[in-house]
Amino acid sequence: MYDLSAVRADFPVLSRQVNGKPLVYLDNAATSQKPRQVIEALVDYYERYNSNVHRGVHTLSVEATDRYEEAREKVARFINAPSAEHLVWVRNTTEAINLVAKTWAAERVGPGDRIVVTEMEHHSNLVPWQQLAKERGAELAIAALGADHKLDEADFERLLTPNTRLAAFTHMSNVLGTITPAKRLAESARRVGAAVLIDAAQSVPHLPIDVQDLDADFVAFSGHKMLAPTGIGCLYARGEALEQMQPFLHGGEMVLEVTYEDASWNYLPMRFEAGTPNIADAIGMGAAVDYLAALGMENVRRHEVELTRYALRRFEELEEAVVYGPADLDYRGGVVSFHMEGLHPHDLGQVLDTEGVAIRTGHHCAMPLVRSRLNVPATARASFYLYNTEEEVDALIEALNKALRYFGRAPRS
């Protein structure tokens, strides 16, 4: 394991106070905090070699291009992609999924075809397929969850018919923390000839990921949830899948040759990166990957399992709280979503903020799951990362007890 105190010292924001209380940051499923190493990488770029990439022969441009492409190679190694050519820079997971929907899928999904998703998808992995199905006359099939909030694999397989063109599913739910058996699901989809897209926004930051072992056609993830800056993310795609896709943004570096009559596209993956890219934040993502690799993703996962185990035990003391998600920690990430009858999560979140505790409240961009499956208007969510501690879990529970007293609901525990 790593030295947790030393890790926390790398994150400047963790030393601040909120409303006169030490900050307890438990909103990591929304975005993670950034270590000094990432912040310094951004400052170094802007102070020493700020320049455009792939376009100049002067020193600053060459240095920027080298660092930019080195970052791509670091991320590719981090997820065990066959090469950096399989990795397209995008703004975030949402853009990565929409890129696939607007190019590869739009050319292959037609009337009578089926797209399979699950009940627990983030809007970003639901709405693009919902809209594509409407446009193309296709069917959107939704695999159910079991009573334990794990995916019902039998239902998922039942929906995989010969006319299924794509199975798109989350690797880890941002609401329930549910970890899906992504490799088995991909194998099942392949047996009917369907392509596979994995929304890995919540898994790449928290689990050891090997995209070749997962055997998916597409894997989408964001940088900001894994210590990197906002506005940078990645789409991993098999080489043959990328080669089959047509770019949907034109101009800038994505072209190879242009005449007044026609144009040809650049080599992979640059044909999907039109215009000036997000250079600084890509370099920052490379620094974030360096940080995570040094800690070891197995250690990150082990720390979060133990912290989640501790949190679930502490939540058992709160009889008022209904906690969602699998009990089996082999199938659960560091997310604890909960609801207290008679207390709106937004009110709860505001009271917790007065105690310096930052959690998320709402439907977490998974409105159908929260409203239809969990049957509540919203939930409160505490989500952990590599720098959180048991003492912070204790602070959360203490703040929840204070909230219950504030609303005239003396804790029963």
Tab-separated table of C-alpha atoms in Angstrom:
chain	number	residue	atom	x	y	z
A	1	MET	CA	0.000	0.000	0.000
A	2	TYR	CA	1.006	3.604	-0.412
A	3	ASP	CA	1.586	6.213	2.293
A	4	LEU	CA	-1.822	7.883	2.602
A	5	SER	CA	-0.482	10.889	4.515
A	6	ALA	CA	2.136	11.516	1.841
A	7	VAL	CA	-0.498	11.205	-0.878
A	8	ARG	CA	-2.799	13.707	0.822
A	9	ALA	CA	0.075	16.168	1.065
A	10	ASP	CA	0.243	16.155	-2.750
A	11	PHE	CA	-3.263	17.681	-3.034
A	12	PRO	CA	-3.274	21.372	-2.107
A	13	VAL	CA	-7.075	21.688	-1.927
A	14	LEU	CA	-7.318	19.084	0.836
A	15	SER	CA	-5.679	21.522	3.262
A	16	ARG	CA	-8.367	24.190	2.913
A	17	GLN	CA	-11.337	24.830	5.135
A	18	VAL	CA	-14.972	25.197	4.123
A	19	ASN	CA	-17.291	27.110	6.424
A	20	GLY	CA	-14.607	27.036	9.087
A	21	LYS	CA	-14.315	23.214	8.968
A	22	PRO	CA	-11.650	21.027	7.347
A	23	LEU	CA	-12.720	20.095	3.834
A	24	VAL	CA	-13.985	16.526	3.513
A	25	TYR	CA	-14.203	16.011	-0.242
A	26	LEU	CA	-16.469	13.056	-1.082
A	27	ASP	CA	-17.615	13.990	-4.591
A	28	ASN	CA	-14.980	12.109	-6.545
A	29	ALA	CA	-17.427	10.389	-8.892
A	30	ALA	CA	-18.184	13.877	-10.233
A	31	THR	CA	-14.565	14.985	-10.467
A	32	SER	CA	-11.336	14.267	-8.632
A	33	GLN	CA	-8.935	16.718	-7.051
A	34	LYS	CA	-5.546	17.349	-8.695
A	35	PRO	CA	-2.101	16.680	-7.221
A	36	ARG	CA	0.712	19.221	-7.366
A	37	GLN	CA	2.433	17.113	-10.026
A	38	VAL	CA	-0.442	17.678	-12.456
A	39	ILE	CA	-0.775	21.350	-11.601
A	40	GLU	CA	2.968	21.837	-12.080
A	41	ALA	CA	2.838	20.101	-15.466
A	42	LEU	CA	0.256	22.642	-16.614
A	43	VAL	CA	2.280	25.568	-15.296
A	44	ASP	CA	5.440	24.194	-16.915
A	45	TYR	CA	3.736	24.007	-20.309
A	46	TYR	CA	2.411	27.555	-20.181
A	47	GLU	CA	5.596	29.032	-18.726
A	48	ARG	CA	8.220	27.197	-20.781
A	49	TYR	CA	7.003	25.772	-24.094
A	50	ASN	CA	3.478	26.988	-24.874
A	51	SER	CA	3.018	26.410	-28.597
A	52	ASN	CA	0.797	24.648	-31.097
A	53	VAL	CA	1.550	21.035	-31.965
A	54	HIS	CA	2.283	19.165	-35.187
A	55	ARG	CA	2.629	22.431	-37.080
A	56	GLY	CA	5.964	24.056	-36.386
A	57	VAL	CA	9.647	23.275	-36.677
A	58	HIS	CA	10.731	25.752	-34.020
A	59	THR	CA	11.879	24.544	-30.609
A	60	LEU	CA	8.740	25.322	-28.624
A	61	SER	CA	6.464	23.596	-31.139
A	62	VAL	CA	8.682	20.518	-31.224
A	63	GLU	CA	8.768	20.347	-27.427
A	64	ALA	CA	4.999	20.771	-27.162
A	65	THR	CA	4.401	18.107	-29.809
A	66	ASP	CA	6.748	15.689	-28.073
A	67	ARG	CA	5.084	16.147	-24.669
A	68	TYR	CA	1.608	15.949	-26.190
A	69	GLU	CA	2.301	12.667	-27.951
A	70	GLU	CA	4.237	11.303	-24.953
A	71	ALA	CA	1.078	11.840	-22.905
A	72	ARG	CA	-0.936	9.834	-25.429
A	73	GLU	CA	1.604	7.019	-25.168
A	74	LYS	CA	1.444	7.091	-21.353
A	75	VAL	CA	-2.336	6.765	-21.352
A	76	ALA	CA	-2.159	3.980	-23.936
A	77	ARG	CA	0.260	2.025	-21.739
A	78	PHE	CA	-1.881	2.715	-18.668
A	79	ILE	CA	-4.868	0.897	-20.202
A	80	ASN	CA	-2.681	-1.578	-22.138
A	81	ALA	CA	-3.756	-0.413	-25.583
A	82	PRO	CA	-1.775	-2.084	-28.400
A	83	SER	CA	-0.375	1.313	-29.397
A	84	ALA	CA	-1.009	5.029	-29.009
A	85	GLU	CA	-2.616	5.044	-32.468
A	86	HIS	CA	-5.689	3.455	-30.891
A	87	LEU	CA	-6.254	6.462	-28.613
A	88	VAL	CA	-8.194	9.545	-29.739
A	89	TRP	CA	-8.086	12.674	-27.588
A	90	VAL	CA	-11.561	14.040	-26.851
A	91	ARG	CA	-12.996	16.427	-24.267
A	92	ASN	CA	-14.619	13.774	-22.081
A	93	THR	CA	-16.453	10.451	-22.008
A	94	THR	CA	-19.604	12.059	-23.379
A	95	GLU	CA	-17.820	13.294	-26.480
A	96	ALA	CA	-16.142	9.917	-26.968
A	97	ILE	CA	-19.483	8.078	-26.929
A	98	ASN	CA	-21.111	10.626	-29.219
A	99	LEU	CA	-18.180	10.304	-31.620
A	100	VAL	CA	-18.923	6.599	-31.964
A	101	ALA	CA	-22.675	7.209	-32.217
A	102	LYS	CA	-22.342	9.858	-34.937
A	103	THR	CA	-19.824	7.945	-37.051
A	104	TRP	CA	-19.408	4.194	-36.647
A	105	ALA	CA	-22.926	3.477	-35.341
A	106	ALA	CA	-24.758	5.910	-37.617
A	107	GLU	CA	-23.381	4.036	-40.619
A	108	ARG	CA	-24.268	0.563	-39.309
A	109	VAL	CA	-27.515	0.776	-37.333
A	110	GLY	CA	-30.701	0.622	-39.369
A	111	PRO	CA	-34.401	-0.272	-39.184
A	112	GLY	CA	-35.046	-3.403	-37.134
A	113	ASP	CA	-31.571	-3.415	-35.579
A	114	ARG	CA	-31.081	-3.476	-31.828
A	115	ILE	CA	-28.824	-1.600	-29.403
A	116	VAL	CA	-28.531	-3.066	-25.898
A	117	VAL	CA	-27.800	-0.927	-22.840
A	118	THR	CA	-28.502	-1.373	-19.107
A	119	GLU	CA	-30.818	0.216	-16.565
A	120	MET	CA	-27.955	1.983	-14.820
A	121	GLU	CA	-26.471	3.965	-17.706
A	122	HIS	CA	-25.398	7.567	-17.308
A	123	HIS	CA	-27.313	9.832	-19.685
A	124	SER	CA	-24.168	10.027	-21.808
A	125	ASN	CA	-24.417	6.311	-22.557
A	126	LEU	CA	-28.176	6.296	-22.924
A	127	VAL	CA	-29.324	9.404	-24.788
A	128	PRO	CA	-26.991	9.037	-27.823
A	129	TRP	CA	-28.295	5.488	-28.428
A	130	GLN	CA	-31.867	6.474	-27.668
A	131	GLN	CA	-31.714	9.248	-30.257
A	132	LEU	CA	-29.884	7.106	-32.814
A	133	ALA	CA	-32.506	4.367	-32.451
A	134	LYS	CA	-35.269	6.922	-33.091
A	135	GLU	CA	-33.473	8.342	-36.124
A	136	ARG	CA	-32.737	4.937	-37.666
A	137	GLY	CA	-35.871	3.030	-36.753
A	138	ALA	CA	-33.886	0.743	-34.488
A	139	GLU	CA	-34.787	-0.695	-31.095
A	140	LEU	CA	-33.186	0.248	-27.786
A	141	ALA	CA	-33.273	-2.728	-25.403
A	142	ILE	CA	-32.530	-2.180	-21.710
A	143	ALA	CA	-31.064	-4.928	-19.533
A	144	ALA	CA	-32.431	-5.052	-15.994
A	145	LEU	CA	-30.747	-5.014	-12.619
A	146	GLY	CA	-31.210	-7.716	-10.041
A	147	ALA	CA	-32.543	-7.151	-6.539
A	148	ASP	CA	-28.937	-6.788	-5.351
A	149	HIS	CA	-28.353	-3.921	-7.833
A	150	LYS	CA	-25.946	-6.049	-9.832
A	151	LEU	CA	-26.625	-6.443	-13.535
A	152	ASP	CA	-28.943	-9.312	-14.403
A	153	GLU	CA	-26.584	-11.107	-16.783
A	154	ALA	CA	-29.272	-13.555	-17.880
A	155	ASP	CA	-31.482	-10.662	-18.966
A	156	PHE	CA	-28.559	-9.007	-20.751
A	157	GLU	CA	-27.856	-12.207	-22.692
A	158	ARG	CA	-31.548	-12.681	-23.471
A	159	LEU	CA	-31.589	-9.298	-25.183
A	160	LEU	CA	-28.605	-10.137	-27.399
A	161	THR	CA	-30.398	-11.241	-30.539
A	162	PRO	CA	-28.835	-11.789	-33.986
A	163	ASN	CA	-29.991	-8.307	-35.048
A	164	THR	CA	-28.067	-6.640	-32.195
A	165	ARG	CA	-25.503	-4.263	-33.669
A	166	LEU	CA	-24.081	-2.812	-30.460
A	167	ALA	CA	-23.953	-3.490	-26.728
A	168	ALA	CA	-23.076	-0.321	-24.805
A	169	PHE	CA	-22.751	-0.581	-21.038
A	170	THR	CA	-21.109	1.012	-18.046
A	171	HIS	CA	-18.160	-0.672	-16.394
A	172	MET	CA	-18.971	0.964	-13.050
A	173	SER	CA	-22.203	2.761	-12.164
A	174	ASN	CA	-21.774	6.326	-10.954
A	175	VAL	CA	-24.920	5.944	-8.824
A	176	LEU	CA	-24.745	2.427	-7.404
A	177	GLY	CA	-21.034	1.721	-7.636
A	178	THR	CA	-21.996	-1.525	-9.382
A	179	ILE	CA	-19.101	-3.068	-11.302
A	180	THR	CA	-20.277	-5.010	-14.315
A	181	PRO	CA	-18.518	-8.193	-15.515
A	182	ALA	CA	-17.428	-6.301	-18.624
A	183	LYS	CA	-15.304	-9.059	-20.125
A	184	ARG	CA	-18.123	-11.635	-19.878
A	185	LEU	CA	-20.626	-9.160	-21.282
A	186	ALA	CA	-18.331	-8.423	-24.213
A	187	GLU	CA	-17.904	-12.141	-24.898
A	188	SER	CA	-21.683	-12.604	-24.902
A	189	ALA	CA	-22.148	-9.709	-27.320
A	190	ARG	CA	-19.488	-11.064	-29.654
A	191	ARG	CA	-21.275	-14.405	-29.896
A	192	VAL	CA	-24.157	-12.687	-31.711
A	193	GLY	CA	-21.851	-10.522	-33.801
A	194	ALA	CA	-22.480	-7.288	-31.896
A	195	ALA	CA	-19.853	-4.624	-31.323
A	196	VAL	CA	-19.080	-3.508	-27.768
A	197	LEU	CA	-18.708	-0.045	-26.234
A	198	ILE	CA	-17.740	0.317	-22.572
A	199	ASP	CA	-18.361	3.509	-20.611
A	200	ALA	CA	-15.288	3.399	-18.380
A	201	ALA	CA	-15.558	6.892	-16.907
A	202	GLN	CA	-15.834	5.484	-13.386
A	203	SER	CA	-13.641	2.412	-13.780
A	204	VAL	CA	-10.407	3.639	-15.379
A	205	PRO	CA	-9.712	5.980	-12.414
A	206	HIS	CA	-10.311	3.245	-9.830
A	207	LEU	CA	-9.527	-0.198	-11.272
A	208	PRO	CA	-6.633	-1.807	-13.133
A	209	ILE	CA	-7.830	-1.750	-16.756
A	210	ASP	CA	-6.592	-3.838	-19.678
A	211	VAL	CA	-8.550	-2.918	-22.800
A	212	GLN	CA	-7.130	-5.823	-24.778
A	213	ASP	CA	-8.323	-8.264	-22.130
A	214	LEU	CA	-11.766	-6.602	-22.043
A	215	ASP	CA	-11.921	-7.160	-25.803
A	216	ALA	CA	-14.188	-4.185	-26.456
A	217	ASP	CA	-14.379	-2.285	-29.719
A	218	PHE	CA	-14.598	1.046	-27.905
A	219	VAL	CA	-13.713	2.215	-24.394
A	220	ALA	CA	-14.503	5.787	-23.341
A	221	PHE	CA	-13.177	7.637	-20.289
A	222	SER	CA	-12.439	11.123	-18.946
A	223	GLY	CA	-9.312	12.655	-17.459
A	224	HIS	CA	-10.923	14.834	-14.797
A	225	LYS	CA	-12.121	11.835	-12.766
A	226	MET	CA	-8.573	10.419	-12.609
A	227	LEU	CA	-6.561	13.405	-11.292
A	228	ALA	CA	-6.205	15.087	-14.702
A	229	PRO	CA	-7.605	18.488	-15.715
A	230	THR	CA	-11.116	18.969	-17.056
A	231	GLY	CA	-11.703	19.103	-20.790
A	232	ILE	CA	-9.584	16.095	-21.749
A	233	GLY	CA	-10.557	12.468	-22.234
A	234	CYS	CA	-9.973	9.488	-24.469
A	235	LEU	CA	-11.682	7.141	-26.846
A	236	TYR	CA	-9.876	3.837	-27.210
A	237	ALA	CA	-10.873	1.907	-30.304
A	238	ARG	CA	-9.691	-1.198	-32.057
A	239	GLY	CA	-7.600	-0.340	-35.083
A	240	GLU	CA	-10.105	-1.814	-37.520
A	241	ALA	CA	-12.945	0.084	-35.859
A	242	LEU	CA	-11.097	3.394	-36.160
A	243	GLU	CA	-10.256	2.677	-39.777
A	244	GLN	CA	-13.929	2.097	-40.545
A	245	MET	CA	-15.041	5.383	-38.952
A	246	GLN	CA	-15.378	8.599	-40.888
A	247	PRO	CA	-14.497	11.863	-39.123
A	248	PHE	CA	-17.401	14.150	-38.283
A	249	LEU	CA	-15.297	17.279	-37.699
A	250	HIS	CA	-13.339	18.631	-40.648
A	251	GLY	CA	-10.435	21.032	-40.921
A	252	GLY	CA	-7.143	21.706	-39.228
A	253	GLU	CA	-4.800	18.845	-38.475
A	254	MET	CA	-7.251	16.076	-39.433
A	255	VAL	CA	-6.577	16.603	-43.141
A	256	LEU	CA	-3.665	15.165	-45.072
A	257	GLU	CA	-4.081	16.839	-48.441
A	258	VAL	CA	-6.597	19.411	-49.648
A	259	THR	CA	-7.465	20.743	-53.069
A	260	TYR	CA	-10.337	23.009	-54.049
A	261	GLU	CA	-12.193	19.901	-55.177
A	262	ASP	CA	-11.525	17.362	-52.407
A	263	ALA	CA	-9.580	16.378	-49.300
A	264	SER	CA	-7.997	13.284	-47.809
A	265	TRP	CA	-7.766	12.454	-44.114
A	266	ASN	CA	-4.729	12.269	-41.890
A	267	TYR	CA	-3.329	9.131	-40.323
A	268	LEU	CA	-4.895	7.589	-37.207
A	269	PRO	CA	-5.752	8.867	-34.704
A	270	MET	CA	-5.252	12.440	-35.904
A	271	ARG	CA	-8.078	12.281	-38.439
A	272	PHE	CA	-10.463	12.526	-35.467
A	273	GLU	CA	-8.696	15.495	-33.849
A	274	ALA	CA	-9.703	18.508	-35.915
A	275	GLY	CA	-8.323	21.930	-35.057
A	276	THR	CA	-6.006	22.961	-32.267
A	277	PRO	CA	-6.286	20.306	-29.543
A	278	ASN	CA	-6.339	20.684	-25.773
A	279	ILE	CA	-2.560	20.502	-25.524
A	280	ALA	CA	-1.952	21.550	-21.928
A	281	ASP	CA	-4.622	19.303	-20.447
A	282	ALA	CA	-3.465	16.300	-22.467
A	283	ILE	CA	-0.001	16.844	-20.997
A	284	GLY	CA	-1.659	17.161	-17.591
A	285	MET	CA	-3.392	13.828	-18.165
A	286	GLY	CA	-0.010	12.275	-18.862
A	287	ALA	CA	1.190	13.584	-15.496
A	288	ALA	CA	-1.932	12.171	-13.807
A	289	VAL	CA	-1.255	8.757	-15.315
A	290	ASP	CA	2.336	8.942	-14.053
A	291	TYR	CA	0.981	9.600	-10.568
A	292	LEU	CA	-1.507	6.728	-10.661
A	293	ALA	CA	1.009	4.315	-12.141
A	294	ALA	CA	3.485	5.147	-9.372
A	295	LEU	CA	0.860	4.364	-6.727
A	296	GLY	CA	-0.249	1.206	-8.517
A	297	MET	CA	-3.876	0.720	-9.506
A	298	GLU	CA	-4.080	-2.493	-7.483
A	299	ASN	CA	-3.219	-0.408	-4.406
A	300	VAL	CA	-5.767	2.244	-5.334
A	301	ARG	CA	-8.448	-0.410	-5.662
A	302	ARG	CA	-7.447	-2.103	-2.385
A	303	HIS	CA	-7.606	1.192	-0.495
A	304	GLU	CA	-11.050	2.019	-1.874
A	305	VAL	CA	-12.434	-1.443	-1.102
A	306	GLU	CA	-11.389	-1.128	2.532
A	307	LEU	CA	-12.719	2.425	2.778
A	308	THR	CA	-16.042	1.423	1.219
A	309	ARG	CA	-16.295	-1.555	3.573
A	310	TYR	CA	-15.757	0.803	6.508
A	311	ALA	CA	-18.295	3.307	5.171
A	312	LEU	CA	-20.994	0.652	4.698
A	313	ARG	CA	-20.446	-0.508	8.288
A	314	ARG	CA	-20.820	3.060	9.550
A	315	PHE	CA	-23.982	3.557	7.498
A	316	GLU	CA	-25.528	0.560	9.278
A	317	GLU	CA	-25.647	2.815	12.353
A	318	LEU	CA	-28.042	5.148	10.525
A	319	GLU	CA	-31.389	3.388	10.535
A	320	GLU	CA	-32.880	6.324	8.610
A	321	ALA	CA	-30.610	5.761	5.605
A	322	VAL	CA	-31.493	3.457	2.718
A	323	VAL	CA	-28.216	2.594	0.985
A	324	TYR	CA	-28.178	1.447	-2.641
A	325	GLY	CA	-25.739	-0.784	-4.479
A	326	PRO	CA	-24.333	-4.306	-4.192
A	327	ALA	CA	-23.296	-5.679	-0.813
A	328	ASP	CA	-20.576	-7.744	-2.502
A	329	LEU	CA	-17.510	-5.495	-2.672
A	330	ASP	CA	-16.114	-7.522	-5.566
A	331	TYR	CA	-18.918	-5.917	-7.575
A	332	ARG	CA	-18.840	-2.462	-6.001
A	333	GLY	CA	-16.689	0.611	-6.392
A	334	GLY	CA	-16.157	3.401	-3.880
A	335	VAL	CA	-19.647	4.902	-4.197
A	336	VAL	CA	-22.329	5.056	-1.496
A	337	SER	CA	-25.654	6.478	-2.664
A	338	PHE	CA	-28.374	6.768	-0.051
A	339	HIS	CA	-31.774	8.270	0.688
A	340	MET	CA	-33.363	9.359	3.966
A	341	GLU	CA	-37.139	9.278	3.958
A	342	GLY	CA	-38.620	12.707	4.531
A	343	LEU	CA	-35.341	14.538	3.879
A	344	HIS	CA	-34.677	15.843	0.405
A	345	PRO	CA	-31.080	15.102	-0.636
A	346	HIS	CA	-30.518	18.731	-1.687
A	347	ASP	CA	-31.387	19.944	1.809
A	348	LEU	CA	-29.139	17.269	3.241
A	349	GLY	CA	-26.266	18.286	0.985
A	350	GLN	CA	-26.542	21.920	2.018
A	351	VAL	CA	-26.429	21.066	5.708
A	352	LEU	CA	-23.431	18.807	5.172
A	353	ASP	CA	-21.668	21.645	3.370
A	354	THR	CA	-21.910	23.743	6.535
A	355	GLU	CA	-19.833	20.986	8.144
A	356	GLY	CA	-17.244	21.115	5.354
A	357	VAL	CA	-18.454	17.800	3.863
A	358	ALA	CA	-18.847	17.801	0.081
A	359	ILE	CA	-21.165	15.146	-1.356
A	360	ARG	CA	-23.319	14.988	-4.486
A	361	THR	CA	-27.101	15.201	-4.507
A	362	GLY	CA	-29.565	14.708	-7.342
A	363	HIS	CA	-30.131	12.062	-9.996
A	364	HIS	CA	-26.441	12.024	-10.994
A	365	CYS	CA	-27.222	12.172	-14.720
A	366	ALA	CA	-28.993	8.830	-14.403
A	367	MET	CA	-32.573	10.025	-14.036
A	368	PRO	CA	-34.351	6.839	-15.224
A	369	LEU	CA	-32.347	4.708	-12.791
A	370	VAL	CA	-33.003	6.946	-9.793
A	371	ARG	CA	-36.648	7.746	-10.471
A	372	SER	CA	-37.897	4.515	-12.037
A	373	ARG	CA	-35.658	1.817	-10.540
A	374	LEU	CA	-34.809	3.245	-7.110
A	375	ASN	CA	-38.197	5.028	-6.992
A	376	VAL	CA	-36.907	8.189	-5.302
A	377	PRO	CA	-36.663	11.750	-6.691
A	378	ALA	CA	-32.944	11.946	-5.951
A	379	THR	CA	-30.210	10.446	-3.811
A	380	ALA	CA	-27.259	11.722	-1.822
A	381	ARG	CA	-23.935	10.242	-2.897
A	382	ALA	CA	-20.579	9.990	-1.183
A	383	SER	CA	-17.812	8.807	-3.493
A	384	PHE	CA	-14.254	8.005	-2.467
A	385	TYR	CA	-10.831	8.174	-4.046
A	386	LEU	CA	-7.246	7.357	-3.286
A	387	TYR	CA	-6.757	10.257	-0.834
A	388	ASN	CA	-9.849	9.748	1.349
A	389	THR	CA	-9.603	8.399	4.896
A	390	GLU	CA	-11.672	6.578	7.504
A	391	GLU	CA	-11.638	9.781	9.539
A	392	GLU	CA	-13.414	11.512	6.660
A	393	VAL	CA	-16.045	8.764	6.632
A	394	ASP	CA	-16.506	9.390	10.350
A	395	ALA	CA	-16.922	13.112	9.630
A	396	LEU	CA	-19.607	12.249	7.051
A	397	ILE	CA	-21.551	10.109	9.523
A	398	GLU	CA	-21.256	12.761	12.223
A	399	ALA	CA	-22.479	15.415	9.782
A	400	LEU	CA	-25.440	13.217	8.792
A	401	ASN	CA	-26.390	12.829	12.451
A	402	LYS	CA	-26.220	16.602	12.849
A	403	ALA	CA	-28.427	16.984	9.790
A	404	LEU	CA	-31.006	14.626	11.255
A	405	ARG	CA	-31.081	16.677	14.460
A	406	TYR	CA	-31.265	19.915	12.458
A	407	PHE	CA	-34.385	18.688	10.675
A	408	GLY	CA	-35.921	17.469	13.925
A	409	ARG	CA	-35.178	13.833	13.170
A	410	ALA	CA	-33.157	12.660	16.179
A	411	PRO	CA	-30.990	9.714	15.069
A	412	ARG	CA	-32.390	6.375	16.180
A	413	SER	CA	-28.933	4.843	16.418
